[in-house]
Coordinates of C-alpha atoms in Angstrom, one line a residue:
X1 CA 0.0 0.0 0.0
X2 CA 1.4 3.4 -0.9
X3 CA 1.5 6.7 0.9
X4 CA -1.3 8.0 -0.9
X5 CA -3.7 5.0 -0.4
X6 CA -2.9 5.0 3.4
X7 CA -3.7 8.6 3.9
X8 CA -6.9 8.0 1.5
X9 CA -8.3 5.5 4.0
X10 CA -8.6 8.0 6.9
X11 CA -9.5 10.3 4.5
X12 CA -12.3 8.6 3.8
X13 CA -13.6 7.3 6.8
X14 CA -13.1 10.9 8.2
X15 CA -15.6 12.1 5.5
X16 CA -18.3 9.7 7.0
X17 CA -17.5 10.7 10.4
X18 CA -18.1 14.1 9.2
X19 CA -21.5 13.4 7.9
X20 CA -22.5 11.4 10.8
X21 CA -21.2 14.5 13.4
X22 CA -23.2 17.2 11.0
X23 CA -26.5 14.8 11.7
X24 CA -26.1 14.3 14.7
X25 CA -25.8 18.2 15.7
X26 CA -28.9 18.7 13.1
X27 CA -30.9 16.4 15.3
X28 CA -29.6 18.0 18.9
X29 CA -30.4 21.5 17.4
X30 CA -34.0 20.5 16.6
X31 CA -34.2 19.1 20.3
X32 CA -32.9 22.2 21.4
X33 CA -35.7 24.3 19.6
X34 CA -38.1 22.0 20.5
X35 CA -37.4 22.2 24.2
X36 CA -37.3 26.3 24.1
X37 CA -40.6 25.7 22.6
X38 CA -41.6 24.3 25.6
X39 CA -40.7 26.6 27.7
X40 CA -41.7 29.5 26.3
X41 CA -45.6 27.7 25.7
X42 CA -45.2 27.1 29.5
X43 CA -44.2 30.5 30.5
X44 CA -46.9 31.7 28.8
X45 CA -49.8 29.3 30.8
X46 CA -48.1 30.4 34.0
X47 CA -48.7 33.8 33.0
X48 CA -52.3 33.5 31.9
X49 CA -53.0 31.8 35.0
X50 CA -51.3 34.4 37.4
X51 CA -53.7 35.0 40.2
X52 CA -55.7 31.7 39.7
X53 CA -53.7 29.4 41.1
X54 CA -52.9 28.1 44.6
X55 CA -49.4 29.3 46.1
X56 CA -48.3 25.3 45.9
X57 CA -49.9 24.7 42.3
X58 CA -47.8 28.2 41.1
X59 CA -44.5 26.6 43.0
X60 CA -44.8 23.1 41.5
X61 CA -45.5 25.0 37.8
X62 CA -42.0 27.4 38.5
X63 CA -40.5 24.2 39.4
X64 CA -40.8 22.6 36.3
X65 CA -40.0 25.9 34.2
X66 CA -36.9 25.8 36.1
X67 CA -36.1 22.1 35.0
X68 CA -37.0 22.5 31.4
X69 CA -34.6 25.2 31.4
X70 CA -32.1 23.4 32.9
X71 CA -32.4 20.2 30.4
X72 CA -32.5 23.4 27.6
X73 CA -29.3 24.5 28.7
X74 CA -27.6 20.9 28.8
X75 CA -28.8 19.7 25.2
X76 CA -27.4 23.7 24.4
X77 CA -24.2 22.7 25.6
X78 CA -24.2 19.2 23.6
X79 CA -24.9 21.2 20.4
X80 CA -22.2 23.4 20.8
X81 CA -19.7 20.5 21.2
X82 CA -21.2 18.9 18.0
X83 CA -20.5 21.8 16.7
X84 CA -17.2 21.8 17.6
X85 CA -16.5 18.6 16.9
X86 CA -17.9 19.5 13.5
X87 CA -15.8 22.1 12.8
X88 CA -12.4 19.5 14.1
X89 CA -13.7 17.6 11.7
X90 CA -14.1 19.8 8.9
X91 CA -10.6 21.2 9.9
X92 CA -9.4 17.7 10.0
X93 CA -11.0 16.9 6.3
X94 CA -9.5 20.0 4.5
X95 CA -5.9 19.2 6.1
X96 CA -6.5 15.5 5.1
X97 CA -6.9 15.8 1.8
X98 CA -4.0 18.6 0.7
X99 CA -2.1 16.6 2.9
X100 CA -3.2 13.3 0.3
X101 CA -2.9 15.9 -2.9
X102 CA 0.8 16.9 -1.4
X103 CA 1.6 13.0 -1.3
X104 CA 0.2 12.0 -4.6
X105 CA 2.3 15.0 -5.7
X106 CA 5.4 13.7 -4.0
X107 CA 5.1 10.0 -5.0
X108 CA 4.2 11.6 -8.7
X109 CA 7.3 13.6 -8.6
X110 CA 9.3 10.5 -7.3
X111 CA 7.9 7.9 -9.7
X112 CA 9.2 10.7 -12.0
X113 CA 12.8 10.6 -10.9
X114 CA 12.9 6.8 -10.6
X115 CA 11.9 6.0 -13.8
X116 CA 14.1 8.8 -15.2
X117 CA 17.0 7.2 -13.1
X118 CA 16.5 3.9 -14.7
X119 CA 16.4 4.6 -17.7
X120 CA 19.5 6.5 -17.6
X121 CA 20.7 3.5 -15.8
X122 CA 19.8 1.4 -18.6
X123 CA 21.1 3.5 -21.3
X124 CA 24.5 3.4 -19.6
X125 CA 24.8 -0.3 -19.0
X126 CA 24.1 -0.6 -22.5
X127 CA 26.7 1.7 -23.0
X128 CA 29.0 -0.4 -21.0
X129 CA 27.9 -3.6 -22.7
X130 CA 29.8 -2.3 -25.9
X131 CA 33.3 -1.9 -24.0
X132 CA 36.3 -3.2 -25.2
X133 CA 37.1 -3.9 -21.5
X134 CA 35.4 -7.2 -20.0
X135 CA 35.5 -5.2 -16.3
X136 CA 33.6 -2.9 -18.0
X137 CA 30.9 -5.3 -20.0
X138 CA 30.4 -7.2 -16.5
X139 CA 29.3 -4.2 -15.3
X140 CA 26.7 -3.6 -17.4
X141 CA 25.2 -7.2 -17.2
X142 CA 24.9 -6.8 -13.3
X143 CA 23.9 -3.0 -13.8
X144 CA 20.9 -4.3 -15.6
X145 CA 20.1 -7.4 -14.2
X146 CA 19.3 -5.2 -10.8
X147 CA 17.0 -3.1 -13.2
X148 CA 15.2 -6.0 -14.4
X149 CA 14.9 -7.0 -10.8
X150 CA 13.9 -3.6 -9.2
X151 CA 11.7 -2.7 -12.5
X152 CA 8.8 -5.4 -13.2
X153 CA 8.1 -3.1 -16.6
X154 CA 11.5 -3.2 -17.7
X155 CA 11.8 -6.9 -16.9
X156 CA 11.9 -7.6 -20.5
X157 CA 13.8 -5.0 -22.4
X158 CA 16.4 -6.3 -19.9
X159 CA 16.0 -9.5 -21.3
X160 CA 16.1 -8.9 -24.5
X161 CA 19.4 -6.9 -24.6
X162 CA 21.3 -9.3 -22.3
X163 CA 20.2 -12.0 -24.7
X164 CA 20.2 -10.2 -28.2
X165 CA 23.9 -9.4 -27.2
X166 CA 25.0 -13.1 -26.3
X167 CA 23.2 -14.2 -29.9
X168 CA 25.2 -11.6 -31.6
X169 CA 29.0 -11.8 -30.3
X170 CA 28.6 -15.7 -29.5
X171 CA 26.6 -16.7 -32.6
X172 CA 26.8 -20.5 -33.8
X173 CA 28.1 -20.2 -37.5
X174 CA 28.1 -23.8 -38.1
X175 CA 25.9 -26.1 -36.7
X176 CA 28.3 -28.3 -33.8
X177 CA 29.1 -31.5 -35.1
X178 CA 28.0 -34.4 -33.1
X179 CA 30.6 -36.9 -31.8
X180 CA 30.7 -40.2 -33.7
X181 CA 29.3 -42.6 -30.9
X182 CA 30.1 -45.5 -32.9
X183 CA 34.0 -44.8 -32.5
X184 CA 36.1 -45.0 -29.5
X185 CA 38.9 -42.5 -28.8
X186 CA 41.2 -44.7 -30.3
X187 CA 39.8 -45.0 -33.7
X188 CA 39.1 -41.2 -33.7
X189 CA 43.0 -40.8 -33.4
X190 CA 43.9 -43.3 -36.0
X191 CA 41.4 -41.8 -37.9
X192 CA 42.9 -38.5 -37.6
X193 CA 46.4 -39.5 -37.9
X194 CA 45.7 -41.4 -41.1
X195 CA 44.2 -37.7 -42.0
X196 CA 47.1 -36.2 -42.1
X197 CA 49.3 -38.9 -43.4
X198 CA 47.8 -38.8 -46.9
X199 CA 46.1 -34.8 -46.2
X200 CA 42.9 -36.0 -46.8
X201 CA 40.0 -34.0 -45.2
X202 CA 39.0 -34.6 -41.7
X203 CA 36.1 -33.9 -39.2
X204 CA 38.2 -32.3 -36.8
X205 CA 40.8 -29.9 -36.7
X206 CA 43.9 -31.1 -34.4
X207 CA 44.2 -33.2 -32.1
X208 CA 43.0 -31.2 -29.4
X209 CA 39.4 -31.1 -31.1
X210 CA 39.9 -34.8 -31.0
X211 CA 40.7 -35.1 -27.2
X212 CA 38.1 -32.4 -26.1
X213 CA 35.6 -34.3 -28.2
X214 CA 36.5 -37.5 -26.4
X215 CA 33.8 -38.6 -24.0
X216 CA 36.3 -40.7 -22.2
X217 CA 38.5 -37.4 -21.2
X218 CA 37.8 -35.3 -18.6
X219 CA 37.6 -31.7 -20.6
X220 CA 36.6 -28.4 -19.1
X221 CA 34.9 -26.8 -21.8
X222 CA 36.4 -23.2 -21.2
X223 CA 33.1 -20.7 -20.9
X224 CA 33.9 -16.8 -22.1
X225 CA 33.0 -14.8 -18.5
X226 CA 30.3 -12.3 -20.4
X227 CA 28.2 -15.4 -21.3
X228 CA 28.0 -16.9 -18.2
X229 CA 27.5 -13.9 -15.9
X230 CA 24.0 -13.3 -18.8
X231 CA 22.8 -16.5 -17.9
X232 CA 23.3 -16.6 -14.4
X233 CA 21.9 -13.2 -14.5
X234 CA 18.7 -14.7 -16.1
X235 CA 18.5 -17.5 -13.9
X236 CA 18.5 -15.1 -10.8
X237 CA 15.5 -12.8 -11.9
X238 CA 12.2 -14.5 -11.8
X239 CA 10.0 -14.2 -14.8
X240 CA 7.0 -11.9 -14.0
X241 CA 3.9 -14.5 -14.1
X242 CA 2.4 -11.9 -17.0
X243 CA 5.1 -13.2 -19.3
X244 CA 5.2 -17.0 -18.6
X245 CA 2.9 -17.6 -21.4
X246 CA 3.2 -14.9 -23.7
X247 CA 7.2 -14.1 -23.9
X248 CA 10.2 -16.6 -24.4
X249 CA 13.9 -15.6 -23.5
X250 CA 16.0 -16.2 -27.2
X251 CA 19.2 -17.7 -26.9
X252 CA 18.9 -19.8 -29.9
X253 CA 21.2 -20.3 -32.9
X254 CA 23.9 -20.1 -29.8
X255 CA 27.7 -21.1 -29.0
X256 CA 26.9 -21.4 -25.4
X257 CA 29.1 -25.2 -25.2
X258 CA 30.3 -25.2 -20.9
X259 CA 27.7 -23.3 -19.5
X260 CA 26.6 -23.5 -16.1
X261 CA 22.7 -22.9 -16.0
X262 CA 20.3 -22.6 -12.8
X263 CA 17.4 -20.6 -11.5
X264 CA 14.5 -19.4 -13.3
X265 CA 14.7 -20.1 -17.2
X266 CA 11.3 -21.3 -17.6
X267 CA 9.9 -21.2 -21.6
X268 CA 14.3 -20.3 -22.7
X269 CA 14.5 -20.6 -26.6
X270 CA 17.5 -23.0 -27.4
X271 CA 16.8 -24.1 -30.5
X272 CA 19.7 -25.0 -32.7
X273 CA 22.2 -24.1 -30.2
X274 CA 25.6 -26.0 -28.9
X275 CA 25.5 -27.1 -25.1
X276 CA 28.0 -29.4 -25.0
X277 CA 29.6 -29.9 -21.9
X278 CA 26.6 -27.8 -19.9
X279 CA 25.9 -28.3 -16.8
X280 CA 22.2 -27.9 -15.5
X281 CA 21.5 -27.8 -11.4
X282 CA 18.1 -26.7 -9.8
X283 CA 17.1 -25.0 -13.0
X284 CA 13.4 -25.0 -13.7
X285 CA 13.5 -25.3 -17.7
X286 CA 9.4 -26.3 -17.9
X287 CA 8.5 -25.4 -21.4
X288 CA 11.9 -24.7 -22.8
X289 CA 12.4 -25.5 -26.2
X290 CA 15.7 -27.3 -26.9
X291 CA 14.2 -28.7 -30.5
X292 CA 18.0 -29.8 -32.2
X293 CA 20.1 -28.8 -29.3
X294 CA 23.6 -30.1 -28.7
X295 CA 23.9 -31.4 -25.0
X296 CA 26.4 -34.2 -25.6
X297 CA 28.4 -34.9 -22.5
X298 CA 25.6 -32.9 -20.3
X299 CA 25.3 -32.8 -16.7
X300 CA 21.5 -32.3 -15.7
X301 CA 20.5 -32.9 -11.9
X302 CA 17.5 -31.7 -9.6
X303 CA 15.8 -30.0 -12.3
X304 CA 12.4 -29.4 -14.1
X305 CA 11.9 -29.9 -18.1
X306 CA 8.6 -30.4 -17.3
X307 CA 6.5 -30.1 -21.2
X308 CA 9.7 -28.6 -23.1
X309 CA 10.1 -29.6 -26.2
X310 CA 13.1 -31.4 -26.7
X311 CA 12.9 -32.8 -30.4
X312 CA 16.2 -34.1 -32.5
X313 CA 17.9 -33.0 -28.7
X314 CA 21.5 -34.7 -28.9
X315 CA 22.4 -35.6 -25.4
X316 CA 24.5 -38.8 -26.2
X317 CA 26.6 -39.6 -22.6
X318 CA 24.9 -37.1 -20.7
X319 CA 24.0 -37.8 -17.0
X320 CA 20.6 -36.5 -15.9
X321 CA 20.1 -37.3 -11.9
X322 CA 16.5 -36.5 -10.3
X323 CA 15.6 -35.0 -13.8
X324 CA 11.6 -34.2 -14.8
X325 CA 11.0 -35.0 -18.3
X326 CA 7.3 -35.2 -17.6
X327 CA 4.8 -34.7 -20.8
X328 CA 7.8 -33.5 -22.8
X329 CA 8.4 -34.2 -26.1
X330 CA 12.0 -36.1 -26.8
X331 CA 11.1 -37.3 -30.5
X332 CA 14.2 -38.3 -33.1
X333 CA 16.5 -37.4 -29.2
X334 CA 19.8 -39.2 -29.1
X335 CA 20.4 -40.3 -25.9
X336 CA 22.7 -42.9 -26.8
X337 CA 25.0 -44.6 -23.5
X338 CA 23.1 -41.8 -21.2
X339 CA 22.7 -42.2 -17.7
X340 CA 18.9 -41.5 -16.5
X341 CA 18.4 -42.1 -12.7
X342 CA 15.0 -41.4 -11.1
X343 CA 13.5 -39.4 -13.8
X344 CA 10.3 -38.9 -14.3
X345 CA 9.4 -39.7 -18.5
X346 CA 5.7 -39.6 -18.0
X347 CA 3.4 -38.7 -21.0
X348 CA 6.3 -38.0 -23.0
X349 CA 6.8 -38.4 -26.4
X350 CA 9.7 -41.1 -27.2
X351 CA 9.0 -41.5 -31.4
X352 CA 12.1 -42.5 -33.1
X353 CA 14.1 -41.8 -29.9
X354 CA 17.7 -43.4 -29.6
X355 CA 17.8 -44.7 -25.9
X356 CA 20.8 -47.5 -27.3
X357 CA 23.1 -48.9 -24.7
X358 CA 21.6 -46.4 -22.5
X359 CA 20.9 -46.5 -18.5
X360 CA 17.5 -46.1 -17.3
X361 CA 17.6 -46.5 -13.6
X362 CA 14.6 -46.4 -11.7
X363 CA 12.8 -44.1 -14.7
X364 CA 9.1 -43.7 -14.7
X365 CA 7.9 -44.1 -18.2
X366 CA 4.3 -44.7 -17.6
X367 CA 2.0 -43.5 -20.6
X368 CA 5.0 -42.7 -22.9
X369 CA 5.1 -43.5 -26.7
X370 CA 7.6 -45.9 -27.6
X371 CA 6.7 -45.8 -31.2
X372 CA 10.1 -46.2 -33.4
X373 CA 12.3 -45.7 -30.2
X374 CA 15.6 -47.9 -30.4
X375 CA 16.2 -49.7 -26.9
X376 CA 18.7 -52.2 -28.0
X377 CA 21.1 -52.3 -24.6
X378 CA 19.5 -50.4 -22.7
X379 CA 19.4 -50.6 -19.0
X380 CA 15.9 -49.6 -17.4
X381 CA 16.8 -51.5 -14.0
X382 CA 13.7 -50.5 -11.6
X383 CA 11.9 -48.8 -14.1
X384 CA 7.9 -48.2 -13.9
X385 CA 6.8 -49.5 -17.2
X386 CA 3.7 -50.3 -15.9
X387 CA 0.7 -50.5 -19.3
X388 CA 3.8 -49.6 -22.1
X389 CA 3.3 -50.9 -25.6
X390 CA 6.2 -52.4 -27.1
X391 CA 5.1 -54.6 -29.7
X392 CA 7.7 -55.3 -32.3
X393 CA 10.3 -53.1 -30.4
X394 CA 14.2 -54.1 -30.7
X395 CA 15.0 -54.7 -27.3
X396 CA 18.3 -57.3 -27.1
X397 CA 20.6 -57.2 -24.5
X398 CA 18.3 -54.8 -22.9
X399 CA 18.1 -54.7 -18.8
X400 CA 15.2 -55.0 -17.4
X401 CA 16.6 -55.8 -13.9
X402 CA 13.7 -55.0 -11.2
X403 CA 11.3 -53.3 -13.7
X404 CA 7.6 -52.7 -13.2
X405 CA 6.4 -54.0 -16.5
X406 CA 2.9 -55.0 -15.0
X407 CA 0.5 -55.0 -17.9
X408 CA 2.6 -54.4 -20.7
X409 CA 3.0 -55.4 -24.1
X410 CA 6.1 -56.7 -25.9
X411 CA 4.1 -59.1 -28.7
X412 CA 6.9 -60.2 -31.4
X413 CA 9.5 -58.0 -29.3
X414 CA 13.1 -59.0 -30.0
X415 CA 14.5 -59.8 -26.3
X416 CA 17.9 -61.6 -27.2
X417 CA 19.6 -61.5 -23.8
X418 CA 17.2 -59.4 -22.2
X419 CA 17.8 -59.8 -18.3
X420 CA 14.4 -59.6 -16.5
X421 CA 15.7 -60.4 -12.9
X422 CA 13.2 -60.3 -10.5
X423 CA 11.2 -58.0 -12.6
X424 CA 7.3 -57.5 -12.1
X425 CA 5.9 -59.3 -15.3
X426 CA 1.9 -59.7 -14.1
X427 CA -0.3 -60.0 -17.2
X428 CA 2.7 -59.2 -19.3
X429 CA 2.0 -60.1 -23.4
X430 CA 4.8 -62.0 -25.0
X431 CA 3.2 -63.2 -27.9
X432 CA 5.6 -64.2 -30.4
X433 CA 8.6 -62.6 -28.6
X434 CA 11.8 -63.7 -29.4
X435 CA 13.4 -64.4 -25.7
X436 CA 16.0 -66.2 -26.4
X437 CA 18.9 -66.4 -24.0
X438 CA 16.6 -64.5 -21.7
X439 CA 16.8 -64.6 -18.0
X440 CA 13.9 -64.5 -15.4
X441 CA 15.8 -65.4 -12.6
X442 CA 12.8 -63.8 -9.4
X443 CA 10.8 -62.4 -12.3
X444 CA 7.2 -62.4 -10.7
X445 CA 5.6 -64.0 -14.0
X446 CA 2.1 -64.5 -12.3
X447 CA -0.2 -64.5 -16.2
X448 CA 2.2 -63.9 -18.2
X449 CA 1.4 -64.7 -21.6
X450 CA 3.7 -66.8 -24.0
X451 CA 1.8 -67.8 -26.7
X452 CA 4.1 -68.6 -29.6
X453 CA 7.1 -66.6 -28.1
X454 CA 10.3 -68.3 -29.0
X455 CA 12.3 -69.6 -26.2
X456 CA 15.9 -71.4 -27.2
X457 CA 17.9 -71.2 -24.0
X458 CA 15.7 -69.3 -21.5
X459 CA 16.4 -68.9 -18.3
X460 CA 13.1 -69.8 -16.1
X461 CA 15.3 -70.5 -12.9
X462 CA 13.6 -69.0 -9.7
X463 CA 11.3 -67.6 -11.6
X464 CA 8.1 -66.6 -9.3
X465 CA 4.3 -67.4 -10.5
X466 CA 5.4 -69.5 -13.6
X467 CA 2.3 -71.6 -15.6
X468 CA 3.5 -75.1 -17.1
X469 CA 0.3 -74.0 -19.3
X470 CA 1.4 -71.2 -20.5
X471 CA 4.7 -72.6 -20.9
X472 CA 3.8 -74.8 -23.2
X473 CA 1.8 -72.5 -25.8
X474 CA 5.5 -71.2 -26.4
X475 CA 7.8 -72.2 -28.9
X476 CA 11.1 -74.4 -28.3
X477 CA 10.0 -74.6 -24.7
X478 CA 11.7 -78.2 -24.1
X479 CA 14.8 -75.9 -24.7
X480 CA 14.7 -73.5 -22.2
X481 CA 16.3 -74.0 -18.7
X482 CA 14.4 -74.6 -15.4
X483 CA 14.5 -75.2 -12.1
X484 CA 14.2 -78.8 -11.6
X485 CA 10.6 -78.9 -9.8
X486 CA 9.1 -76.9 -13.3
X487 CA 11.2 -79.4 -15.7
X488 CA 8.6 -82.2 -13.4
X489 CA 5.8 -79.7 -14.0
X490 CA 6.6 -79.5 -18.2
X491 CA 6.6 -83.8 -17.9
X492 CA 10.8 -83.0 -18.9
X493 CA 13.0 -86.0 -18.1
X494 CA 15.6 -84.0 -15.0
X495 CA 18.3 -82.2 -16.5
X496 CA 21.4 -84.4 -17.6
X497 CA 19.2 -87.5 -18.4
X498 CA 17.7 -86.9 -21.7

């Protein structure tokens, strides 16, 4: 509440208080007149009857002149305080309100001079953003990042220069090449050094472009200071709630490879740009857009990408650690021999996404499409995959090592070497599978259904809930292994005597 609107209050109810006081003394006046009416009516009987009356009937008649004058003379009295309570009031109203007129003038006058301060705060810390001196451009981010915060209405021309200056100095000229995941670092060298033995044209530049490439190497991406100290700058002032919906902070198109990004960067525009090496901590990123993004070799823990759009997304080797991916859209991603522990996939679009030889540990995928998705070596140890349609999918040498696959369908899957250890397989659909060389050592297989799935060289030791009926609608099932109790179930001779 402002000056003004506290001093209007009193204001106010003073006015009312004024009204009720100039009533009140209208209605003690009238009992005033109507009491000397009395009197004077009375005076005049006592006069008429002058001579008349008995000495005690003349007495009792002067007696009560004498107290209607008395009563006169006290509602007299309470009409002149009234009125002077009236006149306090009217004193106090008229001082009230220039008092209110000086302090709408004053906060006018001061609104004025702040805005006129900002903004020649902001045209100097743009000023200082064009510096040859780095000292110099710092202080013009932090110059304006305390006017974004202490101005809500200049929240986004803030923005917009902080970010319009990273796209221009640190634009991407060439789209970031990704690294070729089907090489080690080895064959990357002899690659290169055949390169340059017979000149011919190679991916990379040196060998330094070679090593820093290398997910096997430790490399600190180097981060020019500027860009950092914009993001963190962006990450520190919280996006008014008018703009959530309506305005999206541009950093697309961008070299931004090293970053270090937390805070508040809901709806940020990455689109196109290289974040290789970047490192993500208690960022909320809901509704970002990373749509062909670079984040090989990413670190992403503790933070929300809650409905971003995240489409051809690169993020081969990346690590993402208590991560919401929650109704977002990861369709064509490469996530190829990424590390995913306790992240929430829910809803989320998975079409044509490349999850190979990745690790999927304790990831809730419930009501997520699949479609296209390549899951060949994947580890999804713990996972909730509760409902999932997988039917046809490619999923050898795949780990499902404690998963929740409770209702799920994996008709004609391909499950070469797929370990299913104490997984929850209730009602699970294998219909056709291929499972061969499959392990369900503790798998909970209560209804599972294996009706024409082909099973050279399964594993059915320890298995919990198994049906020598369903069993048997499978294909090679004299071949697969059991515990020796099921093998006198199946009507198989015991092991080592057929």
């Amino acid at each position: 509440m402002t000056s003004a609107q506290r001093l209007k209050l009193p204001l106010v109810l003073g006015t009312t208080i004024l009204m009720a006081l100039s009533v009140s003394w209208k209605i003690q006046q009238n009992n005033v007149n109507e009491f000397q009416q009395k009197i004077f009516e009375l005076e005049q009987n006592i006069d008429g009857l002058s001579g008349t009356l008995s000495q005690d009937q003349e007495i009792s008649l002067q007696k009560d002149l004498t107290s209607l004058v008395k009563d006169k003379v006290t509602l007299q009295n309470g009409v002149y305080v009234s009125l002077i309570q009236l006149l306090g009031g009217a004193f106090f109203f008229v001082t009230a309100y220039f008092t209110w007129r000086n302090v709408k003038t004053a906060e006018a006058n001061l609104k004025a001079t702040e805005e006129k301060q900002i903004t020649e705060r902001f045209s100097k810390s743009i000023e200082h953003l064009g510096s040859e001196k780095l000292e110099v451009r710092l202080g013009g981010i932090y110059s304006l990042e305390r006017i974004a915060k202490d101005s809500e209405k200049d929240y986004w021309q803030v923005i917009e220069v902080l970010t319009a200056f990273v796209r221009e100095k640190y634009k991407l000229e060439t789209k970031q090449k990704p690294f070729k995941y089907s090489k080690t670092e080895d064959e990357l060298m002899d690659e290169y050094i055949e390169s340059q033995r017979y000149e011919q044209e190679y991916d990379y530049d040196d060998y330094e472009e070679v090593r820093r490439r290398s997910p096997n190497e430790e490399y600190i991406h180097p981060v020019p200071v500027e860009v950092q100290a914009v993001l963190s700058a962006i990450g520190r002032c919280a996006k008014p709630q008018n703009l959530l919906a309506t305005e999206s902070i541009d950093l697309s198109r961008t070299e931004l490879s090293g970053v270090f990004l937390t805070g508040d960067l809901r709806g940020i525009n990455f689109e196109g740009s290289n974040l290789q090496w970047v490192k993500i901590k208690e960022a909320n990123l809901s509704r970002s857009n990373f749509s062909d993004t670079n984040l090989e070799v990413a670190q992403i823990e503790n933070s929300n990408l809650q409905d971003a759009n995240l489409q051809g997304l690169t993020l081969q080797w990346s690590r993402l650690i208590n991560v919401i991916l929650k109704g977002s859209n990861l369709e064509n991603a490469n996530l190829t021999e990424s590390l995913l522990q306790k992240v929430v996939i829910d809803n989320a679009i998975l079409s044509g996404t490349n999850f190979r030889k990745s690790r999927l540990m304790e990831v809730s995928l419930k009501k997520s499409d699949f479609e296209d998705s390549y899951l060949s070596g994947v580890d999804l140890s713990y996972a909730d995959l509760k409902d999932l349609n997988l039917q046809f999918f490619d999923l050898d040498d795949a780990i499902l090592k404690g998963a929740d696959l409770e209702n799920a369908v994996l008709d004609e899957a391909d499950l070469k070497n797929v370990d299913f250890e104490e997984a929850i397989l209730v009602r699970v659909s294998f219909r056709g599978a291929n499972l061969k060389a499959a392990i369900f050592k503790g798998a909970n297989l209560q209804e599972a259904d294996f009706t024409g799935a082909r099973l050279l060289g399964t594993d059915f030791r320890s298995a919990v809930n198994l049906s020598p009926d369903k069993v048997k609608m499978a294909k090679h099932w004299r071949a697969a292994i059991y515990d020796p109790e099921m093998r006198k179930e199946l009507g198989l001779e015991p092991e080592g005597n057929e």
